[in-house]
Amino acid sequence: MPICNRLFRRGNLLPLITGAVEDRSARGIAAAVSRLITTGRLPAGERLPTVRAVAGSLGVSPTTVSEAWRNLTLAGAIDTRGRSGTYVSGPALPRFAQLGRPSVALARDLSTGVPDPELLPDLSDALGRIGDGRWAGSYLDEPVLPALEAVLRDRWPFPPERLTVVDGALDALDRLVDVVVRYGDHVLVENPAFPPLLDRLQAAGATVIGVPLGDAGLDPDVLRQLLAERRPVALFLQPRAQNPTGVSMTAARAAALARVLRGAPHLLVVEDDHAGDIATAPPVSLGTHLPGRTVHVASFSKSHGPDLRLAAVGGPAAVVDQVIERRLLGPGWSSRLLQGVLLDLLTDPGVIESVAAARTAYAERRAALLAALGRRGVTATAADGINLWMSVPDQQNAMVTLAAHGIGAAPGAPFCVTPLGGDHLRLTAGLVAGGFDDLAEVLASAVFQTGRGSGARGRGHPHGWR
């Protein structure tokens, strides 16, 4: 673009920005500029007017505009380049788009994070039993089958004030972010955390803050400090079989965290129980202590079948009702035919036995692979669920070494809110039905034949859905 055109364009940006601002607080200014970027009116690479120019045009303090610019920078919307000025960032690819499937077919792709199809229950009988159309009701029926709601309430880790069914756990998280999070809000998550949640929070303009995760769950001391310093609006966590580490929150840790959280009555807890019935840990929930401030999401994808696309959401009516009401402007409800299938699966003794057998098989696979790795001096965790979190000296070199042996793994960097002090890979241990020593030998070669860490890497996203 000729320099005269650039100067003309830049001169027009100031009235564009000031005209879009209705709320002249730092949050309001950031929200207005974010909308201009999202709609393309402020394209990537555009240089923004100076802080002083924007402040003068709006009649606010330069400090206010600086804070708005800082929030936009944290959200990845703009990029400050020192004396060169501040520019609109290029569109950030979601983490899942940056990862992608392996470019070549691998003999064993353990990067996916999905359940073993051989351990999912057979749906044939359940599909046959609903074939008479008993659940193909009308627009006026309740969005959740009453019989299914009764079963779900009996299974819930605390008495939910309101309960509904949505199209999978990610759909639930997406809708809860819409209800709870506003641009510029501080939100706490586990570190490491599930990358799609990080993507969704970033898209909402939240400032995401990681809380360290130990063997029993989140660190209560760090949580207490962050509550005092950041005043977050929400805490998102996975109470058991945490992805990627496999950590499950203990009852004692839940009680300790609840004591800390009582000092932050403004904060909502969102629990994503993604592993569901294949988890060996009991369904511990902060809702036992804070039922009026905890929303629990229960997924059935890994236990009963990903294509059911169903998850239950239960918690305070003030939050869940907003999810229900917003869905009325879209899908309205999740298929009652599929709800009927899930009801059948949850109450069929044969299916219950099949899911219990899968739970046992996953536990045996995790234990066997961990033991084989331990004998070779490899550090890894896989306490629950289907994933294994393995320490490596260098993420990229380790992935290349494994690919040379026909093995795919997910890089650890996409899961990290902030660096963990070492590189990791996530492997789907639940897909490993045998050959544990042979696989452990290859994994150990990726650990001990790589060099020093490669430093910062781009963010990515594990395959597989909730």
GROMACS .gro file of C-alpha atoms in nm:
model
  466
    1MET     CA    1   0.000   0.000   0.000
    2PRO     CA    2   0.144   0.345  -0.093
    3ILE     CA    3   0.250   0.551   0.208
    4CYS     CA    4  -0.013   0.820   0.139
    5ASN     CA    5  -0.288   0.558   0.147
    6ARG     CA    6  -0.153   0.413   0.474
    7LEU     CA    7  -0.153   0.756   0.634
    8PHE     CA    8  -0.505   0.823   0.510
    9ARG     CA    9  -0.625   0.490   0.644
   10ARG     CA   10  -0.458   0.549   0.980
   11GLY     CA   11  -0.620   0.891   1.007
   12ASN     CA   12  -0.960   0.730   0.958
   13LEU     CA   13  -0.902   0.468   1.228
   14LEU     CA   14  -0.937   0.715   1.512
   15PRO     CA   15  -1.298   0.815   1.436
   16LEU     CA   16  -1.374   0.448   1.361
   17ILE     CA   17  -1.253   0.342   1.704
   18THR     CA   18  -1.399   0.630   1.902
   19GLY     CA   19  -1.731   0.594   1.721
   20ALA     CA   20  -1.753   0.229   1.823
   21VAL     CA   21  -1.692   0.297   2.194
   22GLU     CA   22  -2.006   0.330   2.407
   23ASP     CA   23  -1.861   0.241   2.746
   24ARG     CA   24  -1.547   0.451   2.807
   25SER     CA   25  -1.404   0.223   3.075
   26ALA     CA   26  -1.097   0.016   2.991
   27ARG     CA   27  -1.315  -0.292   2.952
   28GLY     CA   28  -1.562  -0.106   2.729
   29ILE     CA   29  -1.286   0.030   2.504
   30ALA     CA   30  -1.129  -0.317   2.474
   31ALA     CA   31  -1.466  -0.473   2.392
   32ALA     CA   32  -1.537  -0.215   2.120
   33VAL     CA   33  -1.197  -0.261   1.953
   34SER     CA   34  -1.238  -0.639   1.980
   35ARG     CA   35  -1.570  -0.618   1.794
   36LEU     CA   36  -1.408  -0.410   1.519
   37ILE     CA   37  -1.134  -0.673   1.481
   38THR     CA   38  -1.377  -0.965   1.484
   39THR     CA   39  -1.598  -0.808   1.215
   40GLY     CA   40  -1.295  -0.727   0.998
   41ARG     CA   41  -1.332  -0.350   1.017
   42LEU     CA   42  -0.988  -0.345   1.179
   43PRO     CA   43  -0.798  -0.594   0.961
   44ALA     CA   44  -0.488  -0.787   1.063
   45GLY     CA   45  -0.168  -0.587   1.027
   46GLU     CA   46  -0.337  -0.250   1.072
   47ARG     CA   47  -0.142  -0.006   1.288
   48LEU     CA   48  -0.357   0.144   1.564
   49PRO     CA   49  -0.355   0.510   1.664
   50THR     CA   50  -0.139   0.599   1.962
   51VAL     CA   51  -0.268   0.564   2.317
   52ARG     CA   52  -0.259   0.941   2.359
   53ALA     CA   53  -0.455   0.998   2.039
   54VAL     CA   54  -0.728   0.754   2.139
   55ALA     CA   55  -0.739   0.891   2.495
   56GLY     CA   56  -0.768   1.249   2.369
   57SER     CA   57  -1.045   1.162   2.123
   58LEU     CA   58  -1.243   0.975   2.389
   59GLY     CA   59  -1.174   1.224   2.666
   60VAL     CA   60  -1.030   0.963   2.901
   61SER     CA   61  -0.698   0.911   3.072
   62PRO     CA   62  -0.415   0.750   2.870
   63THR     CA   63  -0.394   0.502   3.159
   64THR     CA   64  -0.745   0.382   3.076
   65VAL     CA   65  -0.657   0.324   2.710
   66SER     CA   66  -0.329   0.156   2.810
   67GLU     CA   67  -0.524  -0.088   3.027
   68ALA     CA   68  -0.761  -0.160   2.737
   69TRP     CA   69  -0.462  -0.221   2.508
   70ARG     CA   70  -0.309  -0.452   2.770
   71ASN     CA   71  -0.630  -0.659   2.788
   72LEU     CA   72  -0.640  -0.684   2.408
   73THR     CA   73  -0.276  -0.791   2.403
   74LEU     CA   74  -0.341  -1.065   2.662
   75ALA     CA   75  -0.633  -1.186   2.449
   76GLY     CA   76  -0.405  -1.202   2.143
   77ALA     CA   77  -0.606  -0.940   1.952
   78ILE     CA   78  -0.329  -0.682   1.917
   79ASP     CA   79   0.050  -0.686   1.921
   80THR     CA   80   0.269  -0.411   2.067
   81ARG     CA   81   0.599  -0.369   1.882
   82GLY     CA   82   0.777  -0.108   2.090
   83ARG     CA   83   0.857   0.212   1.899
   84SER     CA   84   0.704   0.068   1.582
   85GLY     CA   85   0.358   0.099   1.737
   86THR     CA   86   0.066  -0.131   1.810
   87TYR     CA   87  -0.084  -0.351   1.540
   88VAL     CA   88  -0.389  -0.571   1.496
   89SER     CA   89  -0.273  -0.931   1.525
   90GLY     CA   90  -0.326  -1.180   1.249
   91PRO     CA   91  -0.611  -1.423   1.306
   92ALA     CA   92  -0.493  -1.677   1.562
   93LEU     CA   93  -0.551  -2.035   1.458
   94PRO     CA   94  -0.737  -2.244   1.714
   95ARG     CA   95  -0.520  -2.494   1.893
   96PHE     CA   96  -0.685  -2.790   1.722
   97ALA     CA   97  -0.610  -2.641   1.379
   98GLN     CA   98  -0.244  -2.594   1.469
   99LEU     CA   99  -0.203  -2.958   1.569
  100GLY     CA  100  -0.383  -3.161   1.303
  101ARG     CA  101  -0.360  -3.532   1.232
  102PRO     CA  102  -0.022  -3.681   1.134
  103SER     CA  103   0.064  -3.596   0.773
  104VAL     CA  104   0.142  -3.962   0.706
  105ALA     CA  105  -0.040  -4.273   0.821
  106LEU     CA  106   0.113  -4.421   1.136
  107ALA     CA  107   0.082  -4.779   1.251
  108ARG     CA  108  -0.025  -4.668   1.602
  109ASP     CA  109  -0.173  -4.322   1.640
  110LEU     CA  110  -0.181  -4.262   2.015
  111SER     CA  111  -0.235  -3.887   1.980
  112THR     CA  112  -0.613  -3.897   1.956
  113GLY     CA  113  -0.740  -3.907   2.315
  114VAL     CA  114  -1.041  -4.117   2.215
  115PRO     CA  115  -1.181  -4.438   2.368
  116ASP     CA  116  -1.120  -4.783   2.225
  117PRO     CA  117  -1.420  -4.869   2.002
  118GLU     CA  118  -1.384  -5.232   2.109
  119LEU     CA  119  -1.463  -5.133   2.469
  120LEU     CA  120  -1.779  -4.933   2.393
  121PRO     CA  121  -2.113  -5.104   2.463
  122ASP     CA  122  -2.315  -5.251   2.176
  123LEU     CA  123  -2.604  -5.014   2.096
  124SER     CA  124  -2.803  -5.263   1.888
  125ASP     CA  125  -3.051  -5.366   2.156
  126ALA     CA  126  -3.104  -5.010   2.278
  127LEU     CA  127  -3.164  -4.885   1.923
  128GLY     CA  128  -3.407  -5.167   1.864
  129ARG     CA  129  -3.603  -5.090   2.178
  130ILE     CA  130  -3.662  -4.728   2.080
  131GLY     CA  131  -3.750  -4.822   1.722
  132ASP     CA  132  -4.125  -4.785   1.787
  133GLY     CA  133  -4.083  -4.406   1.811
  134ARG     CA  134  -4.194  -4.369   2.171
  135TRP     CA  135  -3.963  -4.070   2.216
  136ALA     CA  136  -4.032  -3.896   1.880
  137GLY     CA  137  -4.252  -3.643   2.059
  138SER     CA  138  -4.362  -3.291   1.981
  139TYR     CA  139  -4.224  -2.939   2.010
  140LEU     CA  140  -4.418  -2.904   2.334
  141ASP     CA  141  -4.257  -3.193   2.520
  142GLU     CA  142  -4.008  -3.131   2.798
  143PRO     CA  143  -3.652  -3.086   2.665
  144VAL     CA  144  -3.529  -3.370   2.889
  145LEU     CA  145  -3.706  -3.704   2.910
  146PRO     CA  146  -3.851  -3.720   3.265
  147ALA     CA  147  -3.730  -4.079   3.312
  148LEU     CA  148  -3.377  -3.985   3.202
  149GLU     CA  149  -3.373  -3.683   3.431
  150ALA     CA  150  -3.470  -3.903   3.724
  151VAL     CA  151  -3.182  -4.143   3.648
  152LEU     CA  152  -2.937  -3.856   3.609
  153ARG     CA  153  -3.042  -3.697   3.937
  154ASP     CA  154  -2.986  -4.028   4.116
  155ARG     CA  155  -2.633  -4.039   3.971
  156TRP     CA  156  -2.545  -3.674   4.038
  157PRO     CA  157  -2.269  -3.609   4.295
  158PHE     CA  158  -2.487  -3.343   4.466
  159PRO     CA  159  -2.854  -3.240   4.442
  160PRO     CA  160  -2.871  -3.004   4.140
  161GLU     CA  161  -3.131  -2.727   4.150
  162ARG     CA  162  -3.174  -2.754   3.773
  163LEU     CA  163  -3.064  -3.017   3.519
  164THR     CA  164  -3.066  -3.031   3.139
  165VAL     CA  165  -2.911  -3.229   2.853
  166VAL     CA  166  -2.696  -3.079   2.574
  167ASP     CA  167  -2.497  -3.207   2.276
  168GLY     CA  168  -2.181  -3.326   2.448
  169ALA     CA  169  -1.943  -3.184   2.708
  170LEU     CA  170  -1.782  -2.933   2.472
  171ASP     CA  171  -2.127  -2.799   2.386
  172ALA     CA  172  -2.191  -2.764   2.759
  173LEU     CA  173  -1.863  -2.578   2.818
  174ASP     CA  174  -1.927  -2.352   2.520
  175ARG     CA  175  -2.270  -2.254   2.649
  176LEU     CA  176  -2.150  -2.205   3.005
  177VAL     CA  177  -1.871  -1.974   2.887
  178ASP     CA  178  -2.137  -1.772   2.705
  179VAL     CA  179  -2.336  -1.739   3.026
  180VAL     CA  180  -2.055  -1.677   3.274
  181VAL     CA  181  -1.761  -1.506   3.099
  182ARG     CA  182  -1.742  -1.151   2.966
  183TYR     CA  183  -1.460  -0.982   2.778
  184GLY     CA  184  -1.168  -0.907   3.008
  185ASP     CA  185  -1.284  -1.139   3.288
  186HIS     CA  186  -1.024  -1.342   3.473
  187VAL     CA  187  -1.087  -1.717   3.463
  188LEU     CA  188  -0.900  -1.991   3.650
  189VAL     CA  189  -0.821  -2.329   3.494
  190GLU     CA  190  -0.595  -2.622   3.572
  191ASN     CA  191  -0.241  -2.614   3.440
  192PRO     CA  192  -0.214  -2.820   3.224
  193ALA     CA  193  -0.569  -2.795   3.087
  194PHE     CA  194  -0.784  -2.920   2.799
  195PRO     CA  195  -0.688  -2.713   2.489
  196PRO     CA  196  -1.041  -2.664   2.343
  197LEU     CA  197  -1.145  -2.497   2.668
  198LEU     CA  198  -0.845  -2.265   2.645
  199ASP     CA  199  -0.944  -2.184   2.285
  200ARG     CA  200  -1.300  -2.107   2.387
  201LEU     CA  201  -1.199  -1.884   2.676
  202GLN     CA  202  -0.954  -1.697   2.456
  203ALA     CA  203  -1.228  -1.645   2.196
  204ALA     CA  204  -1.444  -1.495   2.470
  205GLY     CA  205  -1.167  -1.246   2.551
  206ALA     CA  206  -1.099  -1.388   2.896
  207THR     CA  207  -0.766  -1.363   3.074
  208VAL     CA  208  -0.688  -1.728   3.150
  209ILE     CA  209  -0.485  -1.807   3.461
  210GLY     CA  210  -0.346  -2.152   3.536
  211VAL     CA  211  -0.357  -2.313   3.879
  212PRO     CA  212  -0.091  -2.581   3.945
  213LEU     CA  213  -0.217  -2.937   3.961
  214GLY     CA  214  -0.084  -3.195   4.207
  215ASP     CA  215  -0.153  -3.563   4.265
  216ALA     CA  216  -0.471  -3.484   4.464
  217GLY     CA  217  -0.600  -3.193   4.257
  218LEU     CA  218  -0.553  -2.816   4.242
  219ASP     CA  219  -0.311  -2.643   4.480
  220PRO     CA  220  -0.530  -2.469   4.744
  221ASP     CA  221  -0.256  -2.226   4.851
  222VAL     CA  222  -0.203  -2.095   4.498
  223LEU     CA  223  -0.580  -2.082   4.452
  224ARG     CA  224  -0.615  -1.866   4.762
  225GLN     CA  225  -0.349  -1.627   4.634
  226LEU     CA  226  -0.506  -1.597   4.289
  227LEU     CA  227  -0.851  -1.533   4.432
  228ALA     CA  228  -0.711  -1.240   4.629
  229GLU     CA  229  -0.503  -1.098   4.344
  230ARG     CA  230  -0.719  -1.153   4.034
  231ARG     CA  231  -1.085  -1.174   4.144
  232PRO     CA  232  -1.174  -1.438   3.883
  233VAL     CA  233  -1.536  -1.498   3.781
  234ALA     CA  234  -1.505  -1.873   3.727
  235LEU     CA  235  -1.295  -2.181   3.793
  236PHE     CA  236  -1.304  -2.458   3.530
  237LEU     CA  237  -1.170  -2.799   3.633
  238GLN     CA  238  -1.191  -3.170   3.558
  239PRO     CA  239  -1.266  -3.345   3.888
  240ARG     CA  240  -1.143  -3.690   3.781
  241ALA     CA  241  -0.930  -3.853   3.508
  242GLN     CA  242  -0.801  -3.506   3.422
  243ASN     CA  243  -0.697  -3.467   3.060
  244PRO     CA  244  -0.400  -3.488   3.006
  245THR     CA  245  -0.257  -3.595   3.343
  246GLY     CA  246  -0.512  -3.850   3.466
  247VAL     CA  247  -0.525  -3.681   3.810
  248SER     CA  248  -0.846  -3.717   4.013
  249MET     CA  249  -0.943  -3.478   4.291
  250THR     CA  250  -0.964  -3.647   4.630
  251ALA     CA  251  -1.246  -3.585   4.877
  252ALA     CA  252  -1.002  -3.424   5.119
  253ARG     CA  253  -0.869  -3.189   4.851
  254ALA     CA  254  -1.224  -3.099   4.745
  255ALA     CA  255  -1.302  -3.001   5.104
  256ALA     CA  256  -0.984  -2.791   5.124
  257LEU     CA  257  -1.060  -2.614   4.796
  258ALA     CA  258  -1.417  -2.547   4.907
  259ARG     CA  259  -1.291  -2.378   5.223
  260VAL     CA  260  -1.077  -2.149   5.008
  261LEU     CA  261  -1.357  -2.080   4.761
  262ARG     CA  262  -1.598  -1.974   5.034
  263GLY     CA  263  -1.389  -1.658   5.051
  264ALA     CA  264  -1.483  -1.576   4.689
  265PRO     CA  265  -1.864  -1.582   4.678
  266HIS     CA  266  -1.865  -1.418   4.333
  267LEU     CA  267  -1.692  -1.716   4.165
  268LEU     CA  268  -1.871  -2.000   3.982
  269VAL     CA  269  -1.717  -2.350   3.966
  270VAL     CA  270  -1.762  -2.548   3.643
  271GLU     CA  271  -1.671  -2.918   3.662
  272ASP     CA  272  -1.616  -3.119   3.344
  273ASP     CA  273  -1.651  -3.489   3.427
  274HIS     CA  274  -1.550  -3.594   3.076
  275ALA     CA  275  -1.444  -3.952   3.155
  276GLY     CA  276  -1.767  -4.043   3.330
  277ASP     CA  277  -1.823  -4.411   3.398
  278ILE     CA  278  -1.484  -4.529   3.269
  279ALA     CA  279  -1.309  -4.339   3.550
  280THR     CA  280  -1.199  -4.552   3.844
  281ALA     CA  281  -1.208  -4.263   4.093
  282PRO     CA  282  -1.539  -4.185   4.266
  283PRO     CA  283  -1.736  -3.881   4.142
  284VAL     CA  284  -1.598  -3.627   4.389
  285SER     CA  285  -1.743  -3.280   4.338
  286LEU     CA  286  -1.707  -2.932   4.485
  287GLY     CA  287  -2.085  -2.921   4.455
  288THR     CA  288  -2.100  -3.136   4.767
  289HIS     CA  289  -1.973  -2.832   4.958
  290LEU     CA  290  -2.086  -2.547   4.729
  291PRO     CA  291  -2.405  -2.667   4.556
  292GLY     CA  292  -2.530  -2.315   4.485
  293ARG     CA  293  -2.209  -2.221   4.305
  294THR     CA  294  -2.112  -2.539   4.119
  295VAL     CA  295  -2.220  -2.649   3.771
  296HIS     CA  296  -2.133  -3.012   3.700
  297VAL     CA  297  -2.109  -3.149   3.345
  298ALA     CA  298  -2.141  -3.526   3.300
  299SER     CA  299  -2.036  -3.670   2.964
  300PHE     CA  300  -2.123  -4.014   2.824
  301SER     CA  301  -1.909  -4.003   2.509
  302LYS     CA  302  -1.612  -4.204   2.635
  303SER     CA  303  -1.818  -4.454   2.833
  304HIS     CA  304  -2.117  -4.516   2.608
  305GLY     CA  305  -2.027  -4.380   2.264
  306PRO     CA  306  -1.903  -4.054   2.108
  307ASP     CA  307  -2.186  -4.043   1.853
  308LEU     CA  308  -2.449  -4.019   2.124
  309ARG     CA  309  -2.333  -3.653   2.152
  310LEU     CA  310  -2.497  -3.617   2.491
  311ALA     CA  311  -2.391  -3.461   2.820
  312ALA     CA  312  -2.591  -3.354   3.124
  313VAL     CA  313  -2.551  -3.015   3.292
  314GLY     CA  314  -2.669  -2.968   3.651
  315GLY     CA  315  -2.633  -2.693   3.906
  316PRO     CA  316  -2.787  -2.364   4.021
  317ALA     CA  317  -3.101  -2.262   3.834
  318ALA     CA  318  -2.970  -1.909   3.783
  319VAL     CA  319  -2.699  -2.048   3.553
  320VAL     CA  320  -2.856  -2.360   3.399
  321ASP     CA  321  -3.180  -2.179   3.314
  322GLN     CA  322  -2.981  -1.937   3.099
  323VAL     CA  323  -2.835  -2.233   2.908
  324ILE     CA  324  -3.184  -2.379   2.858
  325GLU     CA  325  -3.335  -2.047   2.747
  326ARG     CA  326  -3.054  -1.970   2.503
  327ARG     CA  327  -3.096  -2.312   2.340
  328LEU     CA  328  -3.457  -2.224   2.263
  329LEU     CA  329  -3.321  -1.978   2.005
  330GLY     CA  330  -3.121  -2.258   1.841
  331PRO     CA  331  -3.164  -2.636   1.856
  332GLY     CA  332  -3.426  -2.615   2.134
  333TRP     CA  333  -3.338  -2.952   2.281
  334SER     CA  334  -3.112  -3.253   2.227
  335SER     CA  335  -3.272  -3.538   2.036
  336ARG     CA  336  -3.513  -3.726   2.262
  337LEU     CA  337  -3.449  -4.035   2.049
  338LEU     CA  338  -3.085  -4.025   2.154
  339GLN     CA  339  -3.192  -3.948   2.510
  340GLY     CA  340  -3.401  -4.263   2.493
  341VAL     CA  341  -3.098  -4.463   2.383
  342LEU     CA  342  -2.892  -4.319   2.670
  343LEU     CA  343  -3.169  -4.397   2.920
  344ASP     CA  344  -3.175  -4.756   2.798
  345LEU     CA  345  -2.795  -4.783   2.823
  346LEU     CA  346  -2.782  -4.640   3.176
  347THR     CA  347  -3.045  -4.885   3.305
  348ASP     CA  348  -2.961  -5.204   3.110
  349PRO     CA  349  -2.777  -5.449   3.344
  350GLY     CA  350  -2.582  -5.592   3.050
  351VAL     CA  351  -2.456  -5.250   2.943
  352ILE     CA  352  -2.371  -5.157   3.302
  353GLU     CA  353  -2.160  -5.473   3.320
  354SER     CA  354  -1.998  -5.393   2.983
  355VAL     CA  355  -1.900  -5.040   3.094
  356ALA     CA  356  -1.759  -5.178   3.419
  357ALA     CA  357  -1.549  -5.425   3.218
  358ALA     CA  358  -1.419  -5.137   3.003
  359ARG     CA  359  -1.330  -4.942   3.316
  360THR     CA  360  -1.129  -5.238   3.443
  361ALA     CA  361  -0.959  -5.289   3.105
  362TYR     CA  362  -0.851  -4.925   3.086
  363ALA     CA  363  -0.710  -4.944   3.439
  364GLU     CA  364  -0.514  -5.258   3.354
  365ARG     CA  365  -0.376  -5.101   3.035
  366ARG     CA  366  -0.265  -4.787   3.217
  367ALA     CA  367  -0.100  -4.987   3.493
  368ALA     CA  368   0.081  -5.220   3.252
  369LEU     CA  369   0.220  -4.937   3.038
  370LEU     CA  370   0.321  -4.731   3.342
  371ALA     CA  371   0.500  -5.029   3.493
  372ALA     CA  372   0.685  -5.099   3.168
  373LEU     CA  373   0.791  -4.734   3.142
  374GLY     CA  374   0.894  -4.727   3.508
  375ARG     CA  375   1.128  -5.022   3.455
  376ARG     CA  376   1.301  -4.812   3.189
  377GLY     CA  377   1.330  -4.500   3.403
  378VAL     CA  378   1.064  -4.299   3.218
  379THR     CA  379   0.860  -4.048   3.422
  380ALA     CA  380   0.489  -4.057   3.340
  381THR     CA  381   0.147  -4.028   3.506
  382ALA     CA  382  -0.174  -4.208   3.417
  383ALA     CA  383  -0.372  -4.241   3.737
  384ASP     CA  384  -0.714  -4.259   3.571
  385GLY     CA  385  -0.898  -4.234   3.240
  386ILE     CA  386  -0.744  -4.318   2.903
  387ASN     CA  387  -0.445  -4.083   2.877
  388LEU     CA  388  -0.079  -4.096   2.981
  389TRP     CA  389   0.129  -3.779   3.040
  390MET     CA  390   0.497  -3.850   2.975
  391SER     CA  391   0.795  -3.624   3.048
  392VAL     CA  392   1.044  -3.580   2.763
  393PRO     CA  393   1.355  -3.362   2.727
  394ASP     CA  394   1.235  -3.219   2.397
  395GLN     CA  395   0.881  -3.238   2.267
  396GLN     CA  396   0.952  -3.205   1.895
  397ASN     CA  397   1.246  -3.444   1.884
  398ALA     CA  398   1.050  -3.701   2.083
  399MET     CA  399   0.757  -3.682   1.841
  400VAL     CA  400   0.991  -3.726   1.545
  401THR     CA  401   1.155  -4.027   1.708
  402LEU     CA  402   0.817  -4.187   1.774
  403ALA     CA  403   0.691  -4.112   1.423
  404ALA     CA  404   0.996  -4.291   1.284
  405HIS     CA  405   0.869  -4.599   1.472
  406GLY     CA  406   0.514  -4.550   1.340
  407ILE     CA  407   0.376  -4.405   1.664
  408GLY     CA  408   0.180  -4.082   1.693
  409ALA     CA  409   0.168  -3.872   2.013
  410ALA     CA  410   0.011  -3.539   2.106
  411PRO     CA  411   0.253  -3.257   2.196
  412GLY     CA  412   0.228  -3.132   2.552
  413ALA     CA  413   0.264  -2.760   2.478
  414PRO     CA  414  -0.101  -2.708   2.368
  415PHE     CA  415  -0.218  -2.815   2.713
  416CYS     CA  416  -0.002  -2.565   2.904
  417VAL     CA  417  -0.144  -2.233   3.020
  418THR     CA  418   0.206  -2.139   3.130
  419PRO     CA  419   0.525  -2.347   3.095
  420LEU     CA  420   0.551  -2.642   3.333
  421GLY     CA  421   0.931  -2.644   3.354
  422GLY     CA  422   0.968  -2.941   3.121
  423ASP     CA  423   0.835  -3.091   2.799
  424HIS     CA  424   0.565  -3.357   2.781
  425LEU     CA  425   0.375  -3.579   2.541
  426ARG     CA  426   0.023  -3.709   2.583
  427LEU     CA  427  -0.043  -4.065   2.470
  428THR     CA  428  -0.374  -4.249   2.463
  429ALA     CA  429  -0.290  -4.543   2.686
  430GLY     CA  430  -0.648  -4.666   2.659
  431LEU     CA  431  -0.582  -4.773   2.300
  432VAL     CA  432  -0.288  -4.996   2.400
  433ALA     CA  433  -0.424  -5.348   2.445
  434GLY     CA  434  -0.092  -5.534   2.446
  435GLY     CA  435   0.278  -5.527   2.360
  436PHE     CA  436   0.347  -5.299   2.657
  437ASP     CA  437   0.719  -5.375   2.684
  438ASP     CA  438   0.778  -5.325   2.313
  439LEU     CA  439   0.593  -4.994   2.317
  440ALA     CA  440   0.769  -4.881   2.636
  441GLU     CA  441   1.104  -4.955   2.472
  442VAL     CA  442   1.020  -4.720   2.184
  443LEU     CA  443   0.883  -4.452   2.419
  444ALA     CA  444   1.200  -4.474   2.628
  445SER     CA  445   1.409  -4.420   2.315
  446ALA     CA  446   1.218  -4.097   2.254
  447VAL     CA  447   1.296  -3.986   2.609
  448PHE     CA  448   1.665  -4.076   2.631
  449GLN     CA  449   1.783  -4.020   2.273
  450THR     CA  450   1.665  -3.658   2.240
  451GLY     CA  451   1.864  -3.347   2.310
  452ARG     CA  452   1.801  -3.036   2.506
  453GLY     CA  453   1.463  -2.859   2.514
  454SER     CA  454   1.366  -2.663   2.208
  455GLY     CA  455   1.214  -2.367   2.391
  456ALA     CA  456   0.881  -2.203   2.321
  457ARG     CA  457   0.651  -2.370   2.069
  458GLY     CA  458   0.327  -2.279   1.902
  459ARG     CA  459   0.007  -2.381   2.069
  460GLY     CA  460  -0.195  -2.675   1.949
  461HIS     CA  461  -0.489  -2.900   2.029
  462PRO     CA  462  -0.527  -3.272   2.090
  463HIS     CA  463  -0.744  -3.473   1.859
  464GLY     CA  464  -1.061  -3.622   1.990
  465TRP     CA  465  -1.378  -3.480   2.128
  466ARG     CA  466  -1.561  -3.471   2.456
   0.00000   0.00000   0.00000
